[in-house]
Short mmCIF file of N, CA and C in Angstrom, two decimals:
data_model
loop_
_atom_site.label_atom_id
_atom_site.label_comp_id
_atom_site.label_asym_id
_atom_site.label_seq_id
_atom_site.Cartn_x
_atom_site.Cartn_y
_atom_site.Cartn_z
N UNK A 233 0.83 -1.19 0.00
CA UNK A 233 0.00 0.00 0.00
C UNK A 233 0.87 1.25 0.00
N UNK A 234 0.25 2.25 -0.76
CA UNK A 234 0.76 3.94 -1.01
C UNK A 234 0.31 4.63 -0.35
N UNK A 235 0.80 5.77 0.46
CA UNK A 235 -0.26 6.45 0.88
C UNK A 235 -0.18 7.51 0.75
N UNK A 236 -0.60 8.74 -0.11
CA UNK A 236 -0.18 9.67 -0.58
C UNK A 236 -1.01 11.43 0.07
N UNK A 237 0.17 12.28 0.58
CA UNK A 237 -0.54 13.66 1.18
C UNK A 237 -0.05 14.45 0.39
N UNK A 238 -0.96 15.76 -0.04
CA UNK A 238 -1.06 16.61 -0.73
C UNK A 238 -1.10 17.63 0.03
N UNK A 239 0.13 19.14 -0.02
CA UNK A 239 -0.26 20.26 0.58
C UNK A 239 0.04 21.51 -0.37
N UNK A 240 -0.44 22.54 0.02
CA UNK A 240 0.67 23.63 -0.77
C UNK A 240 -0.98 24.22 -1.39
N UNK A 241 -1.66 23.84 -1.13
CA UNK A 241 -3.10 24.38 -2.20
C UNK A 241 -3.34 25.59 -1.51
N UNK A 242 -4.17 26.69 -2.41
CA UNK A 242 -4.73 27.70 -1.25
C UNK A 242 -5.59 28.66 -2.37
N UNK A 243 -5.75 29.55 -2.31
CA UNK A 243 -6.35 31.08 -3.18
C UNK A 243 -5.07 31.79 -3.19
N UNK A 244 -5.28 31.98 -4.65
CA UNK A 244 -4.10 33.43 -5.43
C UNK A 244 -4.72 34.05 -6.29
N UNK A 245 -3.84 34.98 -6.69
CA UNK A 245 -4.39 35.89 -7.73
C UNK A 245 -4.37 35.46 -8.56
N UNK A 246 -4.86 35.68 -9.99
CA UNK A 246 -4.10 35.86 -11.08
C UNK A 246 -2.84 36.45 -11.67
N UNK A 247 -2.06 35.30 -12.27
CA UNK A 247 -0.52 35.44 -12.62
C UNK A 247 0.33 34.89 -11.18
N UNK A 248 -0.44 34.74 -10.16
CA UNK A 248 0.39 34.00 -8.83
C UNK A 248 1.10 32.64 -9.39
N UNK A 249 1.50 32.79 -8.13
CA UNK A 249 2.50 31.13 -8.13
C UNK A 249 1.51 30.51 -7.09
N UNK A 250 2.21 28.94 -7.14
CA UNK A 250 1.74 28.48 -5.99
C UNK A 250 2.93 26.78 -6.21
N UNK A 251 3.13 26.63 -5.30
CA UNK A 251 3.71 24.64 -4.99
C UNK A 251 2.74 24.30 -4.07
N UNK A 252 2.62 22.83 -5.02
CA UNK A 252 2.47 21.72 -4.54
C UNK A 252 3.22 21.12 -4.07
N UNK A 253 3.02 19.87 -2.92
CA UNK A 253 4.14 18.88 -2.79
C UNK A 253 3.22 18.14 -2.53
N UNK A 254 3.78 16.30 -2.65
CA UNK A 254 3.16 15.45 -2.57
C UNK A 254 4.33 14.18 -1.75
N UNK A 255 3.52 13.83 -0.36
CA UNK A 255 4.48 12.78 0.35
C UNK A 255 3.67 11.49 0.27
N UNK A 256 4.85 10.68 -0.28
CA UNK A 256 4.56 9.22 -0.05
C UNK A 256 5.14 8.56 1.01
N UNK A 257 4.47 7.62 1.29
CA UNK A 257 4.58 6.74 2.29
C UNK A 257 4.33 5.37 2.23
N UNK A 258 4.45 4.59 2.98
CA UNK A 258 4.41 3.01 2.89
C UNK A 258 4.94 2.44 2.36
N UNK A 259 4.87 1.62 0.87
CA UNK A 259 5.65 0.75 0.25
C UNK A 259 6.63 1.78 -0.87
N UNK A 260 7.24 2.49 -0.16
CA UNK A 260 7.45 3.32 -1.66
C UNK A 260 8.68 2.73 -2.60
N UNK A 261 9.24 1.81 -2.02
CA UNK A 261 10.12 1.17 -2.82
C UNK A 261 9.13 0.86 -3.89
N UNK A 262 7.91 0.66 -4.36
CA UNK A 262 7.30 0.12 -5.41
C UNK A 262 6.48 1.20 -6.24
N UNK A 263 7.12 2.22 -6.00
CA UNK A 263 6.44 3.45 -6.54
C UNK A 263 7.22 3.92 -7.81
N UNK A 264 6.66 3.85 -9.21
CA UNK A 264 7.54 4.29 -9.84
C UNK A 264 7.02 5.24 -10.46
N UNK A 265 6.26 5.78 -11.91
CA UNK A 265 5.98 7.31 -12.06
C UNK A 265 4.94 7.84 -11.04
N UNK A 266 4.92 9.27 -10.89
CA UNK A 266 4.08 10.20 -10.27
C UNK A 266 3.52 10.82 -10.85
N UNK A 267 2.50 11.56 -10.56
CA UNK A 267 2.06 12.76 -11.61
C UNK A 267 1.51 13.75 -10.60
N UNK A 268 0.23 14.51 -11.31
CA UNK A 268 -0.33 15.36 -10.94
C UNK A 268 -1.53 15.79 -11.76
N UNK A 269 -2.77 15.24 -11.29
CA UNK A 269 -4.03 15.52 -11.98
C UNK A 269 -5.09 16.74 -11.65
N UNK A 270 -5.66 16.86 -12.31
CA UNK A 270 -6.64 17.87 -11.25
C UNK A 270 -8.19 17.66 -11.59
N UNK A 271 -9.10 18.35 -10.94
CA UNK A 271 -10.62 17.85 -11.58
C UNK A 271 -11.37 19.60 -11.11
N UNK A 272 -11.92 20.32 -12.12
CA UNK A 272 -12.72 21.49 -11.70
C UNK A 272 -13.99 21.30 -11.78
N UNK A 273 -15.12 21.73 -11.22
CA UNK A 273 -16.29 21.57 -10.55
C UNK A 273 -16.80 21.17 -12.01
N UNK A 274 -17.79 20.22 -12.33
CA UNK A 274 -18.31 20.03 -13.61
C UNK A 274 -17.55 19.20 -14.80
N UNK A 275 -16.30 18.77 -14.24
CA UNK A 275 -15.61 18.30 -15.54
C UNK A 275 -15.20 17.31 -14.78
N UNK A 276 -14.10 16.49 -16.04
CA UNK A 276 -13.80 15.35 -15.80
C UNK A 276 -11.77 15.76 -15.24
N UNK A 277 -11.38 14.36 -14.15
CA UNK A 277 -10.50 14.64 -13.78
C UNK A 277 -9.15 14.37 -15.24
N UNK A 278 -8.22 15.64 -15.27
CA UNK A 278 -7.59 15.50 -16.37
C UNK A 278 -6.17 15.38 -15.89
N UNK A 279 -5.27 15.17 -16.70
CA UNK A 279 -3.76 15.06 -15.93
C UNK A 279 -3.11 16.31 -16.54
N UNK A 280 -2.01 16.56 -15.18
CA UNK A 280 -1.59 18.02 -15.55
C UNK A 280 0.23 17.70 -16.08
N UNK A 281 0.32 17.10 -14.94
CA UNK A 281 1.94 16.43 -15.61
C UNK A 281 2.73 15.26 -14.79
N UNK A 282 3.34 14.41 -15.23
CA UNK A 282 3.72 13.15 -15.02
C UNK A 282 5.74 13.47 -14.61
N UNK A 283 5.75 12.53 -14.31
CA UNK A 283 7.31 12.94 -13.81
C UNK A 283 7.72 10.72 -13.81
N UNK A 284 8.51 9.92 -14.64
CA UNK A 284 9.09 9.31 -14.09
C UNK A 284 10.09 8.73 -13.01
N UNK A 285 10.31 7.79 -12.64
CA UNK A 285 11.26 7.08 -11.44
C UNK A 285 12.67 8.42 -11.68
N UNK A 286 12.93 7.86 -13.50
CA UNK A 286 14.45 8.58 -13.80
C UNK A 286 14.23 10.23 -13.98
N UNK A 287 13.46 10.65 -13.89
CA UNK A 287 13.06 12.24 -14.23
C UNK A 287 12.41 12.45 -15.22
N UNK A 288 12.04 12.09 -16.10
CA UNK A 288 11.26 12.38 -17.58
C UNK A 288 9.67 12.94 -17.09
N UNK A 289 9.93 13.66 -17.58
CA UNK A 289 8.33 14.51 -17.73
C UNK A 289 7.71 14.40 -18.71
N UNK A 290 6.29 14.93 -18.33
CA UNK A 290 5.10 14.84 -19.31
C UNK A 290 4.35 16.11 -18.94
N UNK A 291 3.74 17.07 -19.85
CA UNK A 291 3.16 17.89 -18.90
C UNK A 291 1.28 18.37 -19.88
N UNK A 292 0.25 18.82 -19.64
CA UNK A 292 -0.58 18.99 -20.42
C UNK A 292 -0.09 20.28 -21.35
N UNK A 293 -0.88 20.41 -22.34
CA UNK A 293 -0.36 21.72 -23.14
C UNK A 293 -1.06 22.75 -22.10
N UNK A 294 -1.93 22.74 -21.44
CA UNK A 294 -2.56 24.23 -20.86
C UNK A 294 -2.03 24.48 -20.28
N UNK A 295 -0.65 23.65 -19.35
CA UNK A 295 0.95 24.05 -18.75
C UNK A 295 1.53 24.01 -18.82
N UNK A 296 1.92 23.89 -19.92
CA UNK A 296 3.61 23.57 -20.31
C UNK A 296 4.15 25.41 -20.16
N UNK A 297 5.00 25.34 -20.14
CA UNK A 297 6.00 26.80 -20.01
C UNK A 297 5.34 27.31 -18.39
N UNK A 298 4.32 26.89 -17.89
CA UNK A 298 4.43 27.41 -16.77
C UNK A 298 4.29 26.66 -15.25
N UNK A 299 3.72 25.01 -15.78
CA UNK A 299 4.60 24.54 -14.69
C UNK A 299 5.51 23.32 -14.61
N UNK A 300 6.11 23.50 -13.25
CA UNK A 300 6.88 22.68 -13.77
C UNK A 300 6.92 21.04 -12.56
N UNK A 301 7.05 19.81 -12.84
CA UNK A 301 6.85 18.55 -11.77
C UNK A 301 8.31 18.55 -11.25
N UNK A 302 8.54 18.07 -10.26
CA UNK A 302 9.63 17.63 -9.81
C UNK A 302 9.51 16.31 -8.98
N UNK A 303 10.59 15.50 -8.69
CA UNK A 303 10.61 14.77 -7.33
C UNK A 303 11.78 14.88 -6.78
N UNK A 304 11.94 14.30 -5.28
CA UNK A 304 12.69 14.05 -4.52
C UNK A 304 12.95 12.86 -3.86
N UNK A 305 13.29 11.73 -4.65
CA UNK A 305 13.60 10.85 -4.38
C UNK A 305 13.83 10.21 -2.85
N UNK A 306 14.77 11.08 -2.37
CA UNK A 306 15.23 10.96 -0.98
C UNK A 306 14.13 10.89 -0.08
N UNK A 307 13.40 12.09 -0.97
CA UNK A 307 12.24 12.42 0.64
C UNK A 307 10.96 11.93 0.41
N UNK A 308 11.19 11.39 -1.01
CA UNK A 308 9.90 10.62 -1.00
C UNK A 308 8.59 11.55 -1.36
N UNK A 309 8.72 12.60 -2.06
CA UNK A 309 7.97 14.08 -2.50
C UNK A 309 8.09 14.01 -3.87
N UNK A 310 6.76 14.32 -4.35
CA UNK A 310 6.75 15.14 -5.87
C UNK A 310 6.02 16.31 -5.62
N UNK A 311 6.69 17.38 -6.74
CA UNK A 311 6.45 18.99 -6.42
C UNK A 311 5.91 18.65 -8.06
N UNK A 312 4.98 20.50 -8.07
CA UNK A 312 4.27 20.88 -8.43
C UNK A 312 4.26 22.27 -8.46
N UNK A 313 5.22 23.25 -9.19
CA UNK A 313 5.60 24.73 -9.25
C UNK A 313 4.95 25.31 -10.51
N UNK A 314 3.85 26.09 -9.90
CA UNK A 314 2.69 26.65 -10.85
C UNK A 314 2.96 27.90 -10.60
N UNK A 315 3.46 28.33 -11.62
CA UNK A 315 4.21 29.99 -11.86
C UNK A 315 2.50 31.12 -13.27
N UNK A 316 2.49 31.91 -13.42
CA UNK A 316 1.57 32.45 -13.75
C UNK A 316 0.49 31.65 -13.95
N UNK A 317 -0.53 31.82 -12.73
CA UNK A 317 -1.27 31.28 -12.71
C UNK A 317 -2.72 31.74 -13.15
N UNK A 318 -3.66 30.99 -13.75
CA UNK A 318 -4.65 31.56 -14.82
C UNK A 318 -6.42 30.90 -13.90
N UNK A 319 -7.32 31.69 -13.86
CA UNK A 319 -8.32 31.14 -13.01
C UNK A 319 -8.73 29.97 -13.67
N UNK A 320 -8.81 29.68 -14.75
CA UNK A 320 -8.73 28.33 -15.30
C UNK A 320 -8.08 27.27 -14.82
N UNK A 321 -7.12 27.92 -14.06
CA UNK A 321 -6.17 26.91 -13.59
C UNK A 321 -7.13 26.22 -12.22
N UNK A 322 -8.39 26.89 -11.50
CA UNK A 322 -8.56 26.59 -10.26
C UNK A 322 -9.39 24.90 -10.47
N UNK A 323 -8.96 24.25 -9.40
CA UNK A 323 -9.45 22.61 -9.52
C UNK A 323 -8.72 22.39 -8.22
N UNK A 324 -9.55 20.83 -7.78
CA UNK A 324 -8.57 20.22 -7.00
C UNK A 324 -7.81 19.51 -7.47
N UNK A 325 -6.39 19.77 -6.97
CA UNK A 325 -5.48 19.08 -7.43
C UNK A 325 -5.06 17.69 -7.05
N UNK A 326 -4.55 16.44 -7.48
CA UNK A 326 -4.68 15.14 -6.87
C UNK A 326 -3.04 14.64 -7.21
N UNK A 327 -2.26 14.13 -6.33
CA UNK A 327 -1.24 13.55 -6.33
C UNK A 327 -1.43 11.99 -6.84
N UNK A 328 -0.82 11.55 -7.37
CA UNK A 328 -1.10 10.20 -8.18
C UNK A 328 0.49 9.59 -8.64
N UNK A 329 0.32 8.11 -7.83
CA UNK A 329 1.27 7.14 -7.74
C UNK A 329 1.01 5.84 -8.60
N UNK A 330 2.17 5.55 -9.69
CA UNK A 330 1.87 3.65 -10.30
C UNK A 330 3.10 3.25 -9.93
N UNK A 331 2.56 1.92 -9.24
CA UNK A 331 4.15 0.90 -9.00
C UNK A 331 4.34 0.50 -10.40
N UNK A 332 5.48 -0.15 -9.98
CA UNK A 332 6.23 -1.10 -10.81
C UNK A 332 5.51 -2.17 -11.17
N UNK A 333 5.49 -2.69 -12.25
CA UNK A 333 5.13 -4.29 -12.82
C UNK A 333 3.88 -4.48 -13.57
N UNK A 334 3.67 -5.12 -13.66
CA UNK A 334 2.28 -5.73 -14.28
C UNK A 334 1.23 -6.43 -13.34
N UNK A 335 0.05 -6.10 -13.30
CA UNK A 335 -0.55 -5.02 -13.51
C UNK A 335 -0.14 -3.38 -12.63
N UNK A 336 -0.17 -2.38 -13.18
CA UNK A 336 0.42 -1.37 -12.58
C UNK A 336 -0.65 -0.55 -11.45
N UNK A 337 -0.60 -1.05 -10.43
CA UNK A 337 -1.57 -1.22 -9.28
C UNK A 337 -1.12 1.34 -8.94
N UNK A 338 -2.42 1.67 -9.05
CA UNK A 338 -2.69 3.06 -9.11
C UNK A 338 -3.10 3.70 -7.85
N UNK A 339 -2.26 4.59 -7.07
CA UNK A 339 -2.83 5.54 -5.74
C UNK A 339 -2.93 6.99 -5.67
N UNK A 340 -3.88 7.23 -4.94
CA UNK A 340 -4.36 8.58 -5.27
C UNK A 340 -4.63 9.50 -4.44
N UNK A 341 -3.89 10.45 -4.07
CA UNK A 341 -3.99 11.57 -3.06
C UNK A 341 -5.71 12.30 -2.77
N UNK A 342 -5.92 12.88 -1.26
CA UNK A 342 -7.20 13.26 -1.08
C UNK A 342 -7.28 14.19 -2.03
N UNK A 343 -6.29 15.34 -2.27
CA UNK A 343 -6.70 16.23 -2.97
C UNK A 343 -6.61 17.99 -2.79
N UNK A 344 -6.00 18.45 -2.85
CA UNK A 344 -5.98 19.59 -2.48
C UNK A 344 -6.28 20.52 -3.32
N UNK A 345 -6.93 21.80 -3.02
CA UNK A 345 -8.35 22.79 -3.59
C UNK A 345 -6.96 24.19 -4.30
N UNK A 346 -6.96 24.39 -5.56
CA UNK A 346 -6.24 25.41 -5.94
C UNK A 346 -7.21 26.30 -6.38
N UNK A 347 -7.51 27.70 -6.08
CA UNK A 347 -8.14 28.75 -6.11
C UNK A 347 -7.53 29.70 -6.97
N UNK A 348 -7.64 30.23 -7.98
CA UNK A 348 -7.11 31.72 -9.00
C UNK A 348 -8.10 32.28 -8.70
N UNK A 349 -7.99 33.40 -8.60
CA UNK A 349 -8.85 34.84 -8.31
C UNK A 349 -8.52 35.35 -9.71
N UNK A 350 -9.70 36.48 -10.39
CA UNK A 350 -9.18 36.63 -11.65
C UNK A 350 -8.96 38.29 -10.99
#
């Protein structure tokens, strides 16, 4: 089992920043890509950007150039640095873990609430 916490959410302006971070826990030796999804009131949950074990990213086009995934291996964290931020951008955001292997068994953070003010 994964067990994944999400913090860093809150209300900003428009053009704000904001980080995410995301801590895993439990089996994390079996944790291999991360991402970062989000879901806004009425829609379906979409992915914002992916980060592999070795570093390789993935990111949606509605963020690319402005944010950016990271991890920290050591500490067992994936970040989430959302630099001009657009009220479009507001959703909850969800931390999201796949192990290793076949079948690629999927965990999923409660969720934390990102707010743009326009």
């Amino acid at each position: 089992q994964v067990q994944l916490v999400e913090s860093g959410g809150g209300l900003v302006q428009a053009g704000g920043s904001l980080r995410l971070s995301c801590v895993a826990s439990g089996s994390i030796f079996s944790i291999g890509a991360m991402g970062w999804y989000r879901q806004a009131p009425g829609k379906q949950r979409e992915l914002v950007a992916t980060i592999t074990s070795g570093g390789s990213t993935n990111y949606a086009d509605s963020v690319k150039g402005r944010f950016t995934i990271s991890r920290d291996n050591a500490k067992n964290t994936v970040y989430l640095q959302m630099n001009s931020l657009k009220p479009e951008d507001t959703a909850v955001y969800y931390c999201n873990a796949g192990t290793y292997g076949d079948p690629v068994i999927w965990y999923w953070g409660q969720g934390t609430q990102v707010t743009v003010s326009s």
